[in-house]
Coordinates of C-alpha atoms in Angstrom, one line a residue:
M14 CA 30.9 -72.5 -3.3
T15 CA 26.9 -71.8 -3.7
T16 CA 24.8 -68.6 -2.6
S17 CA 20.7 -68.9 -1.6
S18 CA 18.4 -69.0 -4.9
A19 CA 17.5 -65.7 -6.6
I20 CA 14.1 -64.7 -7.2
S21 CA 13.2 -65.8 -10.6
E22 CA 9.6 -66.2 -11.1
N23 CA 9.4 -64.1 -14.3
L24 CA 12.8 -62.9 -15.4
V25 CA 15.9 -64.9 -15.8
I26 CA 19.1 -64.7 -17.9
Y27 CA 18.6 -66.4 -21.1
Q28 CA 21.7 -66.1 -23.0
V29 CA 25.7 -64.7 -22.2
Q30 CA 28.3 -64.4 -24.9
T31 CA 31.5 -63.2 -23.2
G32 CA 33.7 -63.1 -26.6
G33 CA 33.7 -63.9 -30.2
V34 CA 35.2 -66.2 -32.2
G35 CA 38.8 -65.7 -33.2
T36 CA 41.7 -63.4 -32.4
G37 CA 40.6 -59.8 -31.1
T38 CA 37.0 -60.4 -30.9
S39 CA 36.6 -60.9 -27.0
S40 CA 34.9 -57.7 -26.5
Q41 CA 32.0 -58.9 -28.7
E42 CA 29.6 -59.4 -25.8
I43 CA 26.4 -59.7 -25.6
I44 CA 23.4 -60.6 -22.7
L45 CA 19.7 -61.9 -23.3
L46 CA 16.9 -61.8 -20.7
Y47 CA 13.7 -64.0 -21.1
N48 CA 10.3 -63.3 -19.6
T49 CA 9.0 -66.9 -18.8
S50 CA 5.6 -65.6 -17.2
L51 CA 2.6 -65.2 -18.7
Q52 CA 2.2 -61.3 -18.2
D53 CA 3.8 -58.7 -19.1
V54 CA 6.7 -57.2 -16.4
K55 CA 7.2 -54.0 -15.8
I56 CA 11.2 -53.4 -15.4
D57 CA 11.8 -49.7 -14.7
N58 CA 15.1 -49.2 -13.2
W59 CA 16.2 -52.9 -13.0
C60 CA 19.9 -53.4 -13.8
L61 CA 22.3 -55.9 -15.6
Q62 CA 25.5 -56.4 -13.4
Y63 CA 29.2 -57.7 -13.2
S64 CA 31.2 -59.2 -10.6
A65 CA 34.9 -61.0 -11.5
G66 CA 34.9 -64.8 -11.0
T67 CA 37.0 -64.3 -8.0
N68 CA 34.5 -62.0 -6.2
G69 CA 30.9 -62.7 -6.5
L70 CA 30.0 -60.6 -3.6
T71 CA 30.2 -56.8 -5.0
F72 CA 29.0 -56.0 -8.5
T73 CA 29.4 -52.8 -10.8
K74 CA 26.8 -52.1 -13.3
L75 CA 26.5 -52.8 -16.9
V76 CA 23.4 -51.4 -17.8
C77 CA 20.0 -50.0 -16.2
F78 CA 16.9 -50.3 -18.1
T79 CA 15.8 -46.4 -17.0
P80 CA 12.9 -45.0 -18.7
T81 CA 13.1 -42.2 -21.0
D82 CA 10.5 -40.2 -19.7
P83 CA 8.7 -39.7 -16.5
T84 CA 5.6 -40.5 -18.1
V85 CA 6.8 -43.4 -19.7
E86 CA 7.3 -47.3 -18.0
T87 CA 9.8 -50.0 -19.5
W88 CA 8.0 -53.2 -20.1
L89 CA 9.0 -56.8 -21.2
S90 CA 6.0 -58.6 -22.6
S91 CA 5.4 -62.6 -21.8
G92 CA 7.6 -64.7 -23.6
G93 CA 9.7 -62.1 -25.1
I94 CA 13.0 -61.1 -25.0
L95 CA 15.8 -58.2 -24.2
S96 CA 19.0 -57.5 -25.7
A97 CA 21.9 -55.9 -24.3
A98 CA 25.1 -55.5 -26.3
T99 CA 28.5 -54.3 -26.4
N100 CA 29.3 -51.2 -29.8
E101 CA 32.1 -54.1 -30.5
F102 CA 29.0 -56.7 -31.2
V103 CA 27.0 -54.2 -33.1
S104 CA 29.6 -52.9 -35.3
V105 CA 30.5 -57.0 -36.4
N106 CA 26.1 -57.6 -36.8
P107 CA 25.6 -54.4 -38.5
L108 CA 21.7 -55.6 -39.0
F109 CA 21.2 -56.3 -35.3
T110 CA 19.9 -53.2 -33.2
P111 CA 20.1 -54.2 -29.3
D112 CA 17.9 -52.8 -26.2
Y113 CA 20.9 -51.5 -24.5
I114 CA 24.2 -50.8 -25.2
F115 CA 26.9 -51.7 -22.4
S116 CA 30.5 -51.6 -22.0
A117 CA 33.0 -54.7 -22.7
G118 CA 34.5 -56.4 -19.7
L119 CA 33.3 -60.1 -19.1
A120 CA 36.1 -62.5 -18.4
T121 CA 36.4 -65.6 -20.6
T122 CA 37.5 -67.9 -18.3
S123 CA 34.9 -67.4 -15.2
G124 CA 32.8 -64.5 -13.9
H125 CA 29.0 -63.7 -12.6
V126 CA 26.1 -62.2 -13.9
R127 CA 23.3 -61.3 -12.2
L128 CA 19.9 -59.2 -12.8
V129 CA 18.1 -57.1 -9.8
D130 CA 14.9 -55.1 -9.4
D131 CA 14.3 -51.3 -9.0
V132 CA 14.9 -51.9 -5.3
G133 CA 18.2 -53.7 -5.9
A134 CA 16.7 -57.4 -4.9
E135 CA 18.3 -60.2 -7.4
V136 CA 16.0 -61.9 -9.7
D137 CA 18.4 -64.1 -11.1
R138 CA 22.5 -65.3 -11.4
V139 CA 24.7 -67.2 -13.3
G140 CA 28.2 -67.7 -13.1
W141 CA 30.6 -69.9 -15.1
G142 CA 34.3 -71.2 -15.4
T143 CA 35.6 -70.8 -11.7
A144 CA 33.2 -68.0 -10.6
R145 CA 32.9 -68.3 -6.6
Y146 CA 29.5 -67.7 -6.2
P147 CA 27.4 -69.2 -8.8
E148 CA 23.5 -70.3 -8.3
G149 CA 24.7 -74.1 -7.2
T150 CA 27.4 -74.7 -9.2
A151 CA 29.0 -72.9 -11.8
S152 CA 28.3 -73.4 -15.4
T153 CA 30.8 -75.1 -17.9
L154 CA 33.0 -72.8 -20.5
P155 CA 30.7 -72.7 -23.4
A156 CA 33.0 -74.5 -26.5
S157 CA 34.6 -71.8 -29.1
G158 CA 32.4 -69.7 -30.9
Q159 CA 29.2 -70.5 -28.8
V160 CA 27.5 -68.9 -25.9
L161 CA 26.2 -70.0 -22.3
S162 CA 22.6 -71.1 -22.5
R163 CA 19.6 -72.0 -21.1
N164 CA 17.2 -74.6 -22.2
L165 CA 13.7 -72.9 -23.2
S166 CA 12.7 -76.2 -23.7
S167 CA 13.2 -77.9 -20.4
L168 CA 10.0 -78.4 -18.1
N169 CA 12.1 -76.5 -15.3
L170 CA 13.6 -73.5 -16.7
D171 CA 15.4 -72.3 -13.6
S172 CA 16.6 -74.5 -11.4
D173 CA 19.1 -72.6 -9.3
V174 CA 21.6 -74.5 -10.5
N175 CA 24.0 -72.6 -13.0
S176 CA 25.6 -75.9 -14.3
T177 CA 22.1 -77.6 -14.6
D178 CA 20.4 -74.9 -16.4
F179 CA 23.1 -73.5 -18.5
S180 CA 24.7 -75.4 -21.5
S181 CA 27.1 -75.0 -24.3
D182 CA 25.0 -73.6 -27.2
S183 CA 24.8 -71.2 -30.3
L184 CA 23.9 -67.6 -30.4
E185 CA 19.6 -67.1 -30.6
T186 CA 19.7 -65.8 -33.9
T187 CA 15.6 -64.6 -34.1
I188 CA 15.2 -62.5 -31.5
I189 CA 11.7 -61.8 -30.5
N190 CA 12.0 -58.4 -29.2
G191 CA 9.3 -58.0 -26.3
L192 CA 10.6 -54.4 -24.8
Y193 CA 8.0 -51.4 -25.1
E194 CA 7.4 -48.2 -23.5
Q195 CA 4.2 -47.3 -21.9
T196 CA 2.6 -43.8 -21.0
V197 CA 2.0 -44.0 -17.3
P198 CA -1.5 -42.4 -16.5
V199 CA -0.9 -39.5 -14.6
D200 CA -3.4 -38.3 -12.3
L201 CA -2.8 -34.5 -12.8
C202 CA -5.0 -33.2 -9.6
L203 CA -4.0 -35.0 -7.0
N204 CA -6.8 -32.9 -4.7
I205 CA -9.6 -33.6 -6.7
E206 CA -11.4 -37.4 -6.5
G207 CA -10.8 -39.7 -8.9
M208 CA -7.9 -39.8 -11.9
Q209 CA -7.4 -36.8 -13.5
T210 CA -5.7 -37.3 -16.3
E211 CA -6.4 -33.9 -17.9
I212 CA -6.8 -30.6 -15.7
P213 CA -10.2 -29.7 -15.7
I214 CA -11.2 -26.6 -17.8
G215 CA -10.7 -23.0 -15.5
F216 CA -8.2 -25.2 -13.3
L217 CA -4.7 -24.4 -13.0
S218 CA -2.0 -27.0 -11.1
D219 CA 0.5 -25.3 -8.8
D220 CA 3.7 -27.0 -7.8
S221 CA 2.2 -30.1 -5.3
G222 CA 0.6 -31.4 -8.1
D223 CA -3.4 -30.0 -6.7
C224 CA -5.4 -28.3 -8.7
Y225 CA -7.4 -25.1 -8.2
E226 CA -9.8 -22.7 -9.8
D227 CA -7.6 -20.3 -11.5
L228 CA -9.9 -16.8 -10.4
C229 CA -7.7 -14.5 -12.9
A230 CA -8.2 -16.0 -16.5
N231 CA -6.3 -13.1 -17.9
I232 CA -3.0 -13.3 -15.7
D233 CA -0.4 -15.8 -16.3
G234 CA 0.0 -18.4 -13.5
L235 CA -2.5 -19.8 -11.1
Q236 CA -4.4 -17.2 -9.2
T237 CA -6.6 -18.6 -6.2
A238 CA -6.9 -15.3 -4.5
L239 CA -7.6 -11.8 -5.6
P240 CA -3.9 -10.3 -6.0
E241 CA -3.3 -7.0 -4.1
G242 CA -4.5 -3.9 -5.8
Y243 CA -6.6 -5.6 -8.9
E244 CA -10.4 -5.9 -8.6
L245 CA -12.7 -8.8 -10.4
V246 CA -14.3 -8.2 -13.7
S247 CA -16.3 -10.7 -15.0
G248 CA -13.8 -13.4 -14.6
N249 CA -11.0 -10.8 -15.0
C250 CA -8.5 -9.3 -12.5
N251 CA -7.7 -5.9 -13.7
L252 CA -5.6 -3.2 -11.7
I253 CA -7.6 -0.8 -9.5
P254 CA -6.6 2.8 -10.7
L255 CA -4.0 4.0 -8.3
E256 CA -6.1 6.8 -6.2
N257 CA -5.5 10.4 -7.2
R258 CA -8.1 12.4 -5.4
T259 CA -7.6 15.2 -3.6
V260 CA -6.9 15.1 0.5
I261 CA -5.9 18.5 2.0
I262 CA -2.8 19.3 4.2
N263 CA -5.7 21.0 6.8
E264 CA -3.4 22.2 10.1
L265 CA -0.5 21.9 11.6
Y266 CA 0.5 22.2 15.0
P267 CA 4.2 22.5 15.1
D268 CA 5.1 24.1 18.7
A269 CA 3.1 22.3 21.5
P270 CA 3.8 24.3 25.0
S271 CA 6.7 22.9 27.0
Y272 CA 7.2 19.5 25.6
D273 CA 6.5 18.9 21.6
T274 CA 7.0 15.3 21.4
G275 CA 3.8 13.4 20.7
Q276 CA 1.9 16.8 20.8
E277 CA 3.0 17.8 17.2
F278 CA 0.5 16.9 14.3
I279 CA 0.0 17.0 10.9
E280 CA -3.9 17.2 10.0
L281 CA -5.5 16.0 6.7
Y282 CA -9.3 16.7 5.5
N283 CA -11.2 14.9 2.8
P284 CA -13.1 17.6 0.7
N285 CA -14.3 14.7 -1.6
S286 CA -18.3 13.3 -1.6
S287 CA -17.2 9.6 -1.2
T288 CA -14.8 8.2 1.1
V289 CA -11.0 8.2 -0.1
N290 CA -8.6 5.5 0.9
L291 CA -5.3 6.9 2.5
S292 CA -3.2 3.6 1.7
G293 CA 0.1 5.0 -0.4
Y294 CA -0.8 8.4 0.4
R295 CA 2.7 10.6 1.1
I296 CA 3.3 13.5 3.6
Q297 CA 6.5 14.8 2.4
V298 CA 8.7 17.1 3.7
G299 CA 10.1 20.7 2.4
P300 CA 12.0 22.1 0.8
N301 CA 13.8 18.7 -1.0
Y302 CA 10.7 16.5 0.1
T303 CA 13.1 13.7 0.5
K304 CA 11.6 12.9 4.0
E305 CA 8.5 11.5 3.5
Y306 CA 5.7 9.3 5.5
I307 CA 3.8 6.7 3.6
L308 CA 0.1 6.3 4.8
G309 CA -1.0 3.0 5.7
D310 CA -4.3 1.3 5.0
A311 CA -7.4 3.3 6.4
N312 CA -10.5 5.2 4.9
L313 CA -10.7 9.0 5.5
Q314 CA -14.5 9.9 5.2
A315 CA -16.1 12.1 3.2
G316 CA -15.8 15.7 5.0
G317 CA -13.7 14.1 7.3
Y318 CA -10.4 14.7 9.4
T319 CA -7.6 12.6 10.5
S320 CA -4.4 13.4 12.1
F321 CA -1.2 12.2 12.5
S322 CA 1.4 12.9 15.5
D323 CA 5.4 13.3 15.2
T324 CA 6.1 10.1 17.0
E325 CA 3.8 8.2 14.3
T326 CA 5.1 10.2 11.2
G327 CA 8.6 10.7 12.4
I328 CA 8.4 14.0 11.3
I329 CA 9.5 16.9 13.5
L330 CA 8.2 20.0 12.7
P331 CA 10.6 23.0 13.4
N332 CA 9.5 26.0 15.0
T333 CA 11.4 29.2 14.2
T334 CA 12.3 28.1 10.5
G335 CA 9.0 26.9 9.2
V336 CA 9.2 24.1 6.3
S337 CA 6.6 23.3 3.6
L338 CA 4.5 20.3 3.7
R339 CA 3.0 18.6 0.6
L340 CA 0.8 15.0 0.3
V341 CA 1.6 13.0 -2.9
S342 CA -1.5 10.7 -3.9
P343 CA -0.5 6.7 -4.7
A344 CA -0.7 8.3 -8.5
G345 CA 1.9 10.7 -8.0
N346 CA 0.4 14.2 -8.5
V347 CA 0.7 16.5 -5.7
V348 CA -2.9 17.2 -4.1
S349 CA -1.8 19.6 -1.6
E350 CA 1.1 21.9 -0.4
T351 CA 1.2 24.2 2.6
P352 CA 2.7 27.3 2.5
V353 CA 6.1 27.8 4.4
Y354 CA 5.2 29.1 8.2
Q355 CA 7.6 31.4 10.3
N356 CA 8.3 31.6 13.8
A357 CA 5.6 29.3 15.1
K358 CA 4.7 30.2 18.7
D359 CA 3.2 27.8 21.4
T360 CA -0.4 27.1 21.6
L361 CA -1.1 28.2 18.0
S362 CA -1.5 26.6 14.9
W363 CA -1.0 26.6 11.3
A364 CA -4.1 26.1 10.1
L365 CA -6.1 26.9 6.6
V366 CA -9.3 28.9 7.3
T367 CA -11.7 29.8 4.7
G368 CA -9.3 29.2 2.0
Q369 CA -5.9 31.4 3.9
W370 CA -3.1 29.8 5.9
I371 CA -2.9 31.8 9.1
Y372 CA -2.1 31.4 12.9
T373 CA -5.0 30.2 15.2
N374 CA -5.1 30.1 19.0
Q375 CA -8.6 27.8 18.4
I376 CA -6.4 24.2 17.6
S377 CA -9.1 22.2 16.0
R378 CA -7.4 18.7 15.8
N379 CA -9.8 16.4 13.7
A380 CA -12.3 19.3 13.7
E381 CA -13.2 22.2 11.3
N382 CA -10.0 24.8 11.9
R383 CA -11.2 28.1 13.6
P384 CA -10.0 32.2 13.2
Y385 CA -7.7 33.6 15.6
L386 CA -10.0 34.6 18.5
E387 CA -8.7 38.3 20.3
P388 CA -9.9 37.9 24.5
A389 CA -11.8 40.1 25.6
Q390 CA -10.4 41.4 29.3
D391 CA -12.6 42.1 32.0
E392 CA -11.3 43.1 35.4
V393 CA -14.0 41.5 37.5
L394 CA -12.8 39.2 39.8
G395 CA -9.6 38.5 37.6
V396 CA -11.6 36.5 34.9
T397 CA -10.6 37.0 31.5
T398 CA -13.6 36.5 29.3
V399 CA -13.0 34.9 25.7
L400 CA -15.6 36.2 23.1
A401 CA -17.2 33.1 21.9
A402 CA -17.9 33.4 18.1
C403 CA -21.1 34.9 16.7
P404 CA -24.0 32.5 15.7
A405 CA -24.9 32.3 11.8
G406 CA -26.1 35.7 10.2
K407 CA -24.4 37.9 12.6
Y408 CA -21.3 39.7 12.9
R409 CA -19.1 41.0 15.7
N410 CA -19.6 45.1 16.0
P411 CA -16.1 46.3 16.7
E412 CA -17.4 49.4 18.3
T413 CA -19.8 47.4 21.1
N414 CA -18.0 43.8 20.5
R415 CA -21.3 42.4 20.4
C416 CA -23.3 40.6 18.0
R417 CA -25.2 41.8 15.5
T418 CA -27.2 41.0 12.7
I419 CA -26.0 41.0 9.4
E420 CA -28.2 43.4 7.2
T421 CA -29.2 41.4 4.0
A422 CA -31.8 44.0 2.6
V423 CA -32.2 48.0 3.3
S424 CA -35.5 48.6 4.5
S425 CA -37.6 51.0 2.1
L426 CA -38.7 54.2 3.6
V427 CA -42.2 55.2 3.5
P428 CA -42.7 59.0 1.4
C429 CA -43.3 61.5 3.6
D430 CA -46.7 63.7 3.2
E431 CA -46.6 66.7 0.9
D432 CA -46.3 69.1 3.9
E433 CA -43.7 67.4 5.2
Y434 CA -40.1 67.0 4.8
R435 CA -37.4 64.0 6.0
N436 CA -35.2 65.1 9.7
P437 CA -31.8 64.2 8.1
D438 CA -31.0 63.4 12.1
T439 CA -33.8 61.3 12.7
N440 CA -34.7 59.9 10.0
R441 CA -38.4 61.2 10.5
C442 CA -41.3 63.0 8.6
R443 CA -41.3 66.8 10.1
K444 CA -43.8 69.7 9.1
I445 CA -43.0 72.0 7.2
T446 CA -43.2 75.5 8.4
T447 CA -45.4 77.4 6.2
A448 CA -46.4 80.6 8.3
T449 CA -44.9 83.9 7.5
S450 CA -44.3 86.9 9.6
S451 CA -47.1 88.9 8.5
S452 CA -49.4 86.3 10.6
L453 CA -47.5 87.0 13.8
T454 CA -49.1 88.3 16.5
P455 CA -47.6 92.1 17.5
C456 CA -45.5 91.9 20.6
P457 CA -46.9 93.5 23.8
E458 CA -45.5 96.6 24.8
G459 CA -42.5 96.8 26.1
Q460 CA -41.5 93.7 24.3
E461 CA -39.9 93.4 20.8
R462 CA -39.6 90.1 18.5
N463 CA -36.1 88.1 18.7
P464 CA -35.2 87.8 14.9
D465 CA -33.8 84.7 15.1
T466 CA -36.5 82.8 17.0
N467 CA -39.2 85.3 15.8
R468 CA -40.0 84.8 19.4
C469 CA -41.3 88.5 21.8
R470 CA -38.6 89.0 24.3
K471 CA -38.3 92.0 26.8
I472 CA -36.4 94.9 25.7
S473 CA -33.2 95.1 27.7
T474 CA -32.7 98.7 29.6
I475 CA -30.1 100.4 31.6
P476 CA -30.6 101.7 34.8
G477 CA -30.8 105.1 35.0
V478 CA -30.7 105.5 31.4
S479 CA -33.5 106.4 29.5
D480 CA -32.1 107.8 26.2
I481 CA -30.8 106.1 23.4
K482 CA -28.8 109.3 22.6
V483 CA -27.2 108.9 25.9
L484 CA -25.8 105.0 25.1
S485 CA -24.3 106.7 22.3
D486 CA -22.3 109.0 24.4
F487 CA -20.7 105.8 26.1
Q488 CA -16.4 105.7 25.4
D489 CA -14.2 103.3 25.9
V490 CA -11.7 104.4 29.0
P491 CA -8.1 103.2 29.3
S492 CA -7.1 100.5 31.7
N493 CA -4.1 100.3 33.2
Y494 CA -4.5 96.2 34.1
R495 CA -2.0 94.2 32.2
S496 CA -2.4 90.2 32.0
N497 CA -0.6 87.5 34.1
G498 CA 1.2 84.7 32.4
A499 CA 0.7 82.7 35.4
N500 CA -3.1 82.7 34.5
W501 CA -2.1 80.8 31.5
V502 CA 0.0 78.1 33.2
L503 CA -3.0 77.3 35.4
L504 CA -5.1 77.2 32.4
G505 CA -3.3 74.2 30.9
F506 CA -2.4 72.3 34.1
S507 CA -6.5 72.6 34.6
V508 CA -6.9 71.0 30.9
M509 CA -4.3 68.2 31.8
A510 CA -5.7 67.3 34.8
S511 CA -9.2 67.4 32.9
I512 CA -8.2 64.8 30.6
S513 CA -6.1 62.7 32.5
Y514 CA -9.3 62.1 33.9
I515 CA -11.1 61.5 31.3
I516 CA -8.5 59.1 30.2
Y517 CA -8.5 57.2 33.8
E518 CA -12.4 56.9 33.8
W519 CA -12.3 55.9 30.1
R520 CA -9.6 53.2 30.2
R521 CA -11.3 50.0 29.3
E522 CA -13.0 51.3 26.8
L523 CA -9.9 52.7 25.2
I524 CA -7.9 49.6 25.7
R525 CA -10.3 47.6 23.9
K526 CA -10.8 49.9 20.7
I527 CA -6.7 49.8 20.7
K528 CA -6.5 46.0 20.3
L529 CA -9.5 45.9 18.0
F530 CA -7.7 48.7 15.7
K531 CA -4.5 46.4 16.0
L532 CA -6.5 43.1 15.3
K533 CA -8.2 44.8 12.2
F534 CA -4.9 45.9 11.1
S535 CA -2.6 42.4 11.4
R536 CA -5.6 41.0 9.5
E537 CA -5.4 43.6 6.4

């Protein structure tokens, strides 16, 4: 039975030895291939296969011509010979080095050997003895000590009839080895037009074989974009120093009226002269500071404020037993820390005002903090008046509750004239009295000079008495009248009634005085 002709335009099976001469030489096997074409033939991953004489349909591998390196190609030159032999053959022919080694197993009486290319297509085949599927008819068995050999001098080297193409002949002793390897030109940058056998300077290749300019020459591996946390300086990518500038925890609002959720907040203030990026800053809750909220990428302008609600941070500020909060920079240093507050009340925030932490009723989210404002209650139409803050350069007079200009300089008093002195009560100059009693005009008749005022006054007389001596004869006359205790009761009642009336009339002023006193005492 015959098979269809194999494709044998270039390479053909030249010689096959199924065994040596004599007993115990059956494993001394060798196969030679010959390139009949005028061009070299690439034989990467081509294979020699064997099938028993009774089969001829399924083949097992003898040897494949696999390149030693992915960048290397295997070629057989024009007119060149490729050899494949068993170790048993090499052992009796130590001066011979075959191109490939395969394991012995060719049957002497019948069998099939074929050559297939890298996709498994049959290139050539030879069957001998009683082989079932040779090319055409099977070749006759070689004589003892000889091999199956193709006649290279024939005008038709491959007629696709094994009995015609092969005969018994001696093994080729002069083998022109035509096998060689060639380095494959590899395009190292598939995304760059043209063959790139070398990666351009300043470029690196990725896993897909594409080449890109390496942005960071000082960092191992390909960097097509600036890595996060780095900055580009003269072609090098340098780590940006971690932020460590101070940002202040400025105000806490722990107890909002009625419902706290979403209304509590933590306010931050940037005291620096430039913008601070808050990415990586951490708000931590005392006393163990294990619970924290990490701030995202956001810029806080110089002198600016920002705040975070409890729903954003997940931090719930307790009301009665307060806590301390601290702010840690990305560099790891604590940049701000609050004292522990106690007994927070609704409508009051815990705020940093002029360097001191106090409770204030002027809640100023995302704005400058203001001190506690004591409301002044005026009972006019039931309206409660809240005193506004005094303008710059003024302060509130605690006596009158009015704004008063802050005295920045003491005015210099003009000296009094020589004949004047300064009245300590009015701070005004007053004439000095220099007249003496000798210059006083005598009092008219019937008048005398008052020693206290130096003025003339009428002389007082008792009617019916004309002699001073008579006055000296006056004597005390004992009286039988005694004081009644009820008079003291009436007197005390009158005094209490007067005081009560005064308190009632001045009640508003007194209440305001008491509140101002309390406020002053609490601040101290």
